[in-house]
XYZ file of N, CA and C in Angstrom:
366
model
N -6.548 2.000 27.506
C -6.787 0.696 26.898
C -7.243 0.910 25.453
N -6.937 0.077 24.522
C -7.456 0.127 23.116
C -8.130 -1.384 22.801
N -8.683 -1.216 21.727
C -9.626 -1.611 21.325
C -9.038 -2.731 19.832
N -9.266 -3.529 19.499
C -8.660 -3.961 18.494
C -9.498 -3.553 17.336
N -8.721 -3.320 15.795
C -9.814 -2.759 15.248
C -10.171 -3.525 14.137
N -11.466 -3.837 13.617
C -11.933 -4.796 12.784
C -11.827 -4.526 11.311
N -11.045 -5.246 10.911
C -10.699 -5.433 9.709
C -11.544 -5.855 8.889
N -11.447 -5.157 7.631
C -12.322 -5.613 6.803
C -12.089 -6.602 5.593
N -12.307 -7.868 5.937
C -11.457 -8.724 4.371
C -12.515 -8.775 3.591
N -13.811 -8.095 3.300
C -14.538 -7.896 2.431
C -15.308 -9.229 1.619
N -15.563 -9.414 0.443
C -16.420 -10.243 0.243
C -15.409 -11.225 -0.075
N -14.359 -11.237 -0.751
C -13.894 -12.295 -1.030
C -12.714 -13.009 0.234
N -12.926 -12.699 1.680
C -12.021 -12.850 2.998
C -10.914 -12.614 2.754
N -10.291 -11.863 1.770
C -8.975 -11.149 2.075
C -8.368 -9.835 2.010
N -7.761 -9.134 2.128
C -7.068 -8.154 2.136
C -5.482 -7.819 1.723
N -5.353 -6.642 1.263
C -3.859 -7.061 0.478
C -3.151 -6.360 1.931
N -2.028 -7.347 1.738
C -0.700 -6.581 2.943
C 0.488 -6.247 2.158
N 1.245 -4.755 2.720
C 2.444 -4.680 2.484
C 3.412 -4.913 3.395
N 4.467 -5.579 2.818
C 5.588 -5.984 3.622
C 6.538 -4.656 3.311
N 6.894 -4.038 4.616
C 7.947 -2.702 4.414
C 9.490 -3.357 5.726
N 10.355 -2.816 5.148
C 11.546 -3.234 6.035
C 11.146 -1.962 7.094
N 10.783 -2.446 8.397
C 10.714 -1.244 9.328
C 12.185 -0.306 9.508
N 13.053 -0.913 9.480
C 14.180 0.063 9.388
C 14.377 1.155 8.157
N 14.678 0.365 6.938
C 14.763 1.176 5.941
C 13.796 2.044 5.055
N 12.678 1.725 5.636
C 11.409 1.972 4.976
C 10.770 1.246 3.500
N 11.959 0.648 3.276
C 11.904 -0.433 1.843
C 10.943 -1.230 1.626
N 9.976 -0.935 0.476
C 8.703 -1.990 0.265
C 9.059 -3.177 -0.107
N 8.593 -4.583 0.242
C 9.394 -5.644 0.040
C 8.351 -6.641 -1.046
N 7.365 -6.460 -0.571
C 6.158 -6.964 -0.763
C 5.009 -7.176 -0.989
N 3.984 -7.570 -1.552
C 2.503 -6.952 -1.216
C 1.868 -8.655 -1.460
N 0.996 -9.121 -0.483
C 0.423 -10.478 -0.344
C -0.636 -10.114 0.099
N -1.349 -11.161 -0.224
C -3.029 -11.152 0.525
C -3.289 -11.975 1.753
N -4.030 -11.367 2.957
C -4.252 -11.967 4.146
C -5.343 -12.020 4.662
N -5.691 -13.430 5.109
C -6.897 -13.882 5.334
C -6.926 -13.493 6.868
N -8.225 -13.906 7.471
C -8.285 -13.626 9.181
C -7.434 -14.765 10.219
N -6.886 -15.942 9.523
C -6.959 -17.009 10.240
C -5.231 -16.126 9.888
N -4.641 -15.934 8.659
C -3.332 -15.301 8.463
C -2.753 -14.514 9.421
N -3.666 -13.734 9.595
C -3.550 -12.268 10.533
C -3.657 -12.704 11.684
N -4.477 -13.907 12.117
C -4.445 -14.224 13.585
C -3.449 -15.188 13.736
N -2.663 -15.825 13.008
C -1.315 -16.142 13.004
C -0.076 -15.429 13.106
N -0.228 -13.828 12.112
C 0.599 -13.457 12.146
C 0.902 -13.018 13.710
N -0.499 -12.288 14.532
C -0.496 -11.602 15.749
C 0.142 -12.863 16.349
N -0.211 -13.947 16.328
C -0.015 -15.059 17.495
C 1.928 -15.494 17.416
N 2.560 -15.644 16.642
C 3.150 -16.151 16.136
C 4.261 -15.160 15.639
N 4.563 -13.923 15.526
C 5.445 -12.668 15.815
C 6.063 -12.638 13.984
N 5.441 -14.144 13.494
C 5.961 -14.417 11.683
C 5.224 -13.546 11.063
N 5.501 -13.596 9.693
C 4.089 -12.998 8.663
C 3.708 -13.953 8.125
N 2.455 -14.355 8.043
C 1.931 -15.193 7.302
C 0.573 -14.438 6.556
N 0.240 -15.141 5.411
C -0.161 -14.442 4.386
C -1.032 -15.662 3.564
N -1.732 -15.302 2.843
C -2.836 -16.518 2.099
C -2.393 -16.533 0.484
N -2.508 -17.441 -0.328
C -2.136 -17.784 -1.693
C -3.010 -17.604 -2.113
N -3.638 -16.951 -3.379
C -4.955 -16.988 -3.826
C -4.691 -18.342 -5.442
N -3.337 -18.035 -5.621
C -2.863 -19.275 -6.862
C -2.756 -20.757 -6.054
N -2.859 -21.007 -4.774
C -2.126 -22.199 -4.231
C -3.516 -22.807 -3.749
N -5.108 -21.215 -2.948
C -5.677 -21.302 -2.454
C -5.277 -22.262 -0.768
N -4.400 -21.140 -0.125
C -3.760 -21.753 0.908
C -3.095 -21.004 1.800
N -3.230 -20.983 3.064
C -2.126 -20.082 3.953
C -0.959 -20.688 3.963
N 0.112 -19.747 4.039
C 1.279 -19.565 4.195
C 2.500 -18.963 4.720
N 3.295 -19.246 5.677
C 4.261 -18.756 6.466
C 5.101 -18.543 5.630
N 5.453 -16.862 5.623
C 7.021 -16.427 4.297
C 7.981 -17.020 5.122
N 8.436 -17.428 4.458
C 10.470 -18.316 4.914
C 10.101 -19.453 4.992
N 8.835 -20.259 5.186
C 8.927 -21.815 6.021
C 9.447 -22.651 4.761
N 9.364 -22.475 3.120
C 10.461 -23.225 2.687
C 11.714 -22.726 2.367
N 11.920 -21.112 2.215
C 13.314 -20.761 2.319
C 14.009 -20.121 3.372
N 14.039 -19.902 4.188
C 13.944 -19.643 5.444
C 14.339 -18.153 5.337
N 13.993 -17.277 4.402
C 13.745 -15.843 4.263
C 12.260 -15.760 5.449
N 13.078 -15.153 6.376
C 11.145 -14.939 6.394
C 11.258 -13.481 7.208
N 10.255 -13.215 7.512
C 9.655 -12.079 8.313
C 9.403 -12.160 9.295
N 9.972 -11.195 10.346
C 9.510 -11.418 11.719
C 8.743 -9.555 11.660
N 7.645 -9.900 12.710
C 7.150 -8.698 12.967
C 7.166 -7.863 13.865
N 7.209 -6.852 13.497
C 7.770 -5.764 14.422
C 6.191 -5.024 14.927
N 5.383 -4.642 13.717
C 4.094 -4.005 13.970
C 3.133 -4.425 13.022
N 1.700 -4.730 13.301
C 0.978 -4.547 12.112
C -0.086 -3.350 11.950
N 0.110 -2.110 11.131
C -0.771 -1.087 10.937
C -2.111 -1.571 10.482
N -3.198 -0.669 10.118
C -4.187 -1.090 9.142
C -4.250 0.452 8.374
N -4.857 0.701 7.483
C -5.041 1.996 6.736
C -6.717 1.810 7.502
N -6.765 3.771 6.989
C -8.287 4.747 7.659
C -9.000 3.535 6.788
N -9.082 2.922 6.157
C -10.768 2.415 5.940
C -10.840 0.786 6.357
N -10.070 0.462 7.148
C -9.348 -1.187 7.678
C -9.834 -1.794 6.721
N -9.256 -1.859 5.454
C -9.175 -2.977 4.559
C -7.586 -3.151 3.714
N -6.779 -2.530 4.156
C -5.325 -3.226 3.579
C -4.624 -2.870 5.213
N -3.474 -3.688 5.184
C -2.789 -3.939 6.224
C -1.263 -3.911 6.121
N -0.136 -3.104 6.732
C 0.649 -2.743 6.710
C 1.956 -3.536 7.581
N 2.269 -4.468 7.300
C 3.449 -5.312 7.980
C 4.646 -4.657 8.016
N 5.346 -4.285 9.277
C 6.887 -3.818 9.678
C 7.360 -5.169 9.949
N 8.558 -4.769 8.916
C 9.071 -6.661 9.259
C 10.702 -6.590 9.400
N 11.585 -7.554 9.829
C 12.554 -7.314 10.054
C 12.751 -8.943 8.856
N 13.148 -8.653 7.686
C 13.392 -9.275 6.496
C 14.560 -10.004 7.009
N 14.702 -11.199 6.557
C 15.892 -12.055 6.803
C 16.047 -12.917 5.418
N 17.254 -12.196 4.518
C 17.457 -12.747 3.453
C 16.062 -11.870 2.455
N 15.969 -12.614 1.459
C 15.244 -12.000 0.246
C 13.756 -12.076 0.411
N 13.355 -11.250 -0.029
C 11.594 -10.833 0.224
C 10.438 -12.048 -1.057
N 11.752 -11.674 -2.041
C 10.817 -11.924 -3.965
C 11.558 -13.717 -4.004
N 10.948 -14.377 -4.468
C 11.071 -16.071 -4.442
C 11.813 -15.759 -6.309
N 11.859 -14.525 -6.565
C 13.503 -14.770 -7.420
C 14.646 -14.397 -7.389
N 14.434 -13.981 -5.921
C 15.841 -14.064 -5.320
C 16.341 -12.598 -5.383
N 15.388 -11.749 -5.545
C 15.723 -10.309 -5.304
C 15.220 -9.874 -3.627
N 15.818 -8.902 -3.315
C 15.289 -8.199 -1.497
C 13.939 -8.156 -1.655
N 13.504 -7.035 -2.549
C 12.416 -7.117 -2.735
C 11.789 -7.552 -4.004
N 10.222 -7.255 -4.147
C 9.477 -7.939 -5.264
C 9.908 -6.470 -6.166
N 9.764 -5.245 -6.086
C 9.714 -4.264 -6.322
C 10.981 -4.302 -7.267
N 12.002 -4.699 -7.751
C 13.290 -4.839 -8.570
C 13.168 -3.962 -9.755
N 12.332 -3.962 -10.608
C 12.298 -3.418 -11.552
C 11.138 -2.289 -12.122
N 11.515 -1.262 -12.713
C 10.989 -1.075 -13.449
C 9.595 -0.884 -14.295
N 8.690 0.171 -14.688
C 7.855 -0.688 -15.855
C 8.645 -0.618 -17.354
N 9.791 0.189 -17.649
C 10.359 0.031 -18.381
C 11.020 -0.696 -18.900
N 11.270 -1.674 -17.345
C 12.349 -2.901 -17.718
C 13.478 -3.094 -17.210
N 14.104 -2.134 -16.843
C 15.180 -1.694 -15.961
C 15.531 -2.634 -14.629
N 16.151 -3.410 -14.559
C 16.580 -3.934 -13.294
C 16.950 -3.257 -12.094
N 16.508 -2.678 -11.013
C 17.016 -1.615 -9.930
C 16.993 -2.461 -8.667
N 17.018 -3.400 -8.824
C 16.970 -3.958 -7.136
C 18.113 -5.013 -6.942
N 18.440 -5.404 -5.896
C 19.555 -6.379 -5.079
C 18.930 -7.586 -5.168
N 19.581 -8.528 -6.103
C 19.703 -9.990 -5.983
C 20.550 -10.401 -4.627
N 19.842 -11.106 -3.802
C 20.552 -11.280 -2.895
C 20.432 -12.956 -2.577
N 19.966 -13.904 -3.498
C 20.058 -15.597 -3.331
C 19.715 -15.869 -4.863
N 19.845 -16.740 -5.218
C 19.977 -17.648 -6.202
C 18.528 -19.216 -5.897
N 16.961 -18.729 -6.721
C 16.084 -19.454 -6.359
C 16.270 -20.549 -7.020
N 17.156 -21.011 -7.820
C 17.714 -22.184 -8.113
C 18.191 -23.036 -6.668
N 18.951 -22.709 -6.095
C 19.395 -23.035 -4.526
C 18.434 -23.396 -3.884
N 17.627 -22.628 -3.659
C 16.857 -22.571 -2.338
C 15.519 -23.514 -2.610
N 14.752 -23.139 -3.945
C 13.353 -24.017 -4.468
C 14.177 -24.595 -5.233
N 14.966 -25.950 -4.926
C 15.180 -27.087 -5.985
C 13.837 -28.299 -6.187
């Protein structure tokens, strides 16, 4: 039997999560998650994740229907960031790239446009 293990969202109640494609190993993402997030995400098989610009939880896909389903959630040795295996459906980045990760610090474009956020956030 195991034990669930207590996370630490620290003083300000959140913690950053990465979104990785469990298949490809591809980083998609990185969002912040509150406890009520995380006990959504467990309940609910989605990822959901907290806005610190919106001050608000949020289900990825519920307005574009990109979203994340979960496969596992890790925690790292000191349980304060949290590791989402997700099975990505459609684009990760709300500009319409797979992932947020697309570019560069040079500038360089390296990632897959895969929607058009004109379309989807009209």
């Amino acid at each position: 039997m195991t034990d669930d293990v207590e996370v630490d969202f620290g003083e300000d109640g959140l913690v950053p999560a990465v979104a990785q494609d469990a298949d490809s190993g591809e980083v998609l993402m990185l969002a912040y998650v509150s406890p009520e997030a995380l006990e959504l995400t467990r309940e609910t098989g989605r990822a959901h994740y907290y806005s610190r610009s919106r001050d608000e939880l949020w289900e990825k896909g519920a307005t574009s229907g990109h979203t994340q389903s979960i496969r596992e959630v890790r925690v790292d040795c000191d349980a304060d960031t949290l590791l989402y295996l997700v099975d990505q459906t459609g684009g990760a980045c709300h500009t319409g790239h797979r992932s947020c990760f697309y570019r560069t610090v040079d500038g360089d474009d390296v990632g897959e446009r895969v929607f058009d956020p004109d379309d989807v956030y009209e």
